[in-house]
Coordinates of C-alpha atoms in Angstrom, one line a residue:
M1402 CA 104.1 144.2 143.8
G1403 CA 101.2 146.5 144.2
V1404 CA 97.6 145.9 143.3
R1405 CA 95.0 148.7 142.9
Y1406 CA 91.3 148.3 142.3
C1407 CA 89.3 151.2 140.9
M1408 CA 85.6 151.6 140.4
S1409 CA 84.0 154.7 139.1
Y1410 CA 80.5 155.9 138.3
Y1411 CA 79.5 159.1 136.5
T1412 CA 76.6 160.5 134.7
S1413 CA 76.5 162.8 131.7
L1414 CA 73.8 164.8 130.2
A1415 CA 73.3 164.2 126.4
L1416 CA 71.0 166.0 124.0
S1417 CA 68.6 163.0 124.2
G1418 CA 68.6 162.8 128.0
T1419 CA 70.9 161.4 130.6
F1420 CA 73.0 158.3 130.6
A1421 CA 75.3 156.6 133.1
K1422 CA 78.6 155.0 132.6
Y1423 CA 80.4 152.5 134.8
T1424 CA 84.1 151.6 134.8
A1425 CA 86.1 149.0 136.8
S1426 CA 89.8 148.3 136.6
V1427 CA 92.5 146.2 138.2
I1428 CA 96.1 147.4 138.0
L1429 CA 99.2 145.3 139.0
S1430 CA 102.4 147.2 139.4
K1431 CA 106.0 146.0 139.9
P1432 CA 109.1 148.2 139.9
N1433 CA 109.9 147.4 136.2
S1434 CA 106.4 146.6 134.8
S1435 CA 102.7 147.4 135.0
S1436 CA 99.6 145.7 133.7
S1437 CA 95.9 146.6 133.8
V1438 CA 92.5 145.3 132.9
I1439 CA 89.7 147.8 132.4
L1440 CA 86.0 146.9 132.1
A1441 CA 84.1 149.9 130.7
D1442 CA 80.9 151.1 129.1
K1443 CA 78.6 149.1 131.5
G1444 CA 80.6 145.9 130.7
E1445 CA 80.4 146.4 127.0
S1446 CA 84.1 146.8 126.4
I1447 CA 87.3 145.5 128.0
K1448 CA 90.9 146.6 127.6
A1449 CA 94.1 144.9 128.8
S1450 CA 97.5 146.5 128.6
Y1451 CA 101.1 145.7 129.7
L1452 CA 104.1 148.0 130.1
H1453 CA 107.6 146.8 130.7
H1454 CA 110.5 149.1 131.3
L1455 CA 113.8 148.3 129.6
S1456 CA 116.4 149.7 131.9
K1457 CA 119.3 148.0 130.2
L1458 CA 118.5 149.5 126.8
N1459 CA 118.6 153.3 127.4
G1460 CA 115.6 153.3 129.7
G1461 CA 113.0 152.5 127.0
A1462 CA 109.7 150.6 127.4
V1463 CA 107.7 148.0 125.5
V1464 CA 103.9 148.4 125.5
G1465 CA 101.1 146.1 124.4
E1466 CA 97.3 146.7 124.5
V1467 CA 94.3 144.6 123.4
A1468 CA 90.8 146.1 123.4
R1469 CA 87.5 144.4 122.7
N1470 CA 84.0 145.8 122.4
S1471 CA 81.1 143.3 122.7
S1472 CA 79.4 144.7 119.7
F1473 CA 82.2 143.6 117.4
H1474 CA 82.3 140.2 115.7
P1475 CA 84.7 137.8 117.6
K1476 CA 86.9 137.4 114.5
T1477 CA 87.8 141.1 114.6
L1478 CA 89.7 140.7 117.9
H1479 CA 93.0 139.9 116.0
K1480 CA 92.7 143.2 114.1
N1481 CA 92.7 145.3 117.3
P1482 CA 95.9 144.5 119.2
K1483 CA 98.3 147.5 119.5
F1484 CA 102.0 147.2 120.4
G1485 CA 104.5 150.0 120.9
L1486 CA 108.1 150.5 121.6
T1487 CA 109.6 153.7 123.1
L1488 CA 113.3 154.4 123.6
S1489 CA 114.9 157.3 125.3
L1490 CA 117.9 158.6 123.3
T1491 CA 120.7 160.5 124.8
P1492 CA 122.7 162.9 122.6

């Protein structure tokens, strides 16, 4: 199992002036799965995602993601989860 930590800082110039943006993430990797937690926008938003490879079912994958922005009302969190399924089809 591999663990990676990432931190980045960058500045951008907007019409109203300059602003800075910070991002930190933790990524856990296994041969058949990967998960990550990303803290972004100076700590204002957080995103967690999970990917699992399905090698027994044509090499597809199942993906889940939850994102949260601190400016949202707490009751809106259940409206934001995203889930996906991808399958590789062979002719």
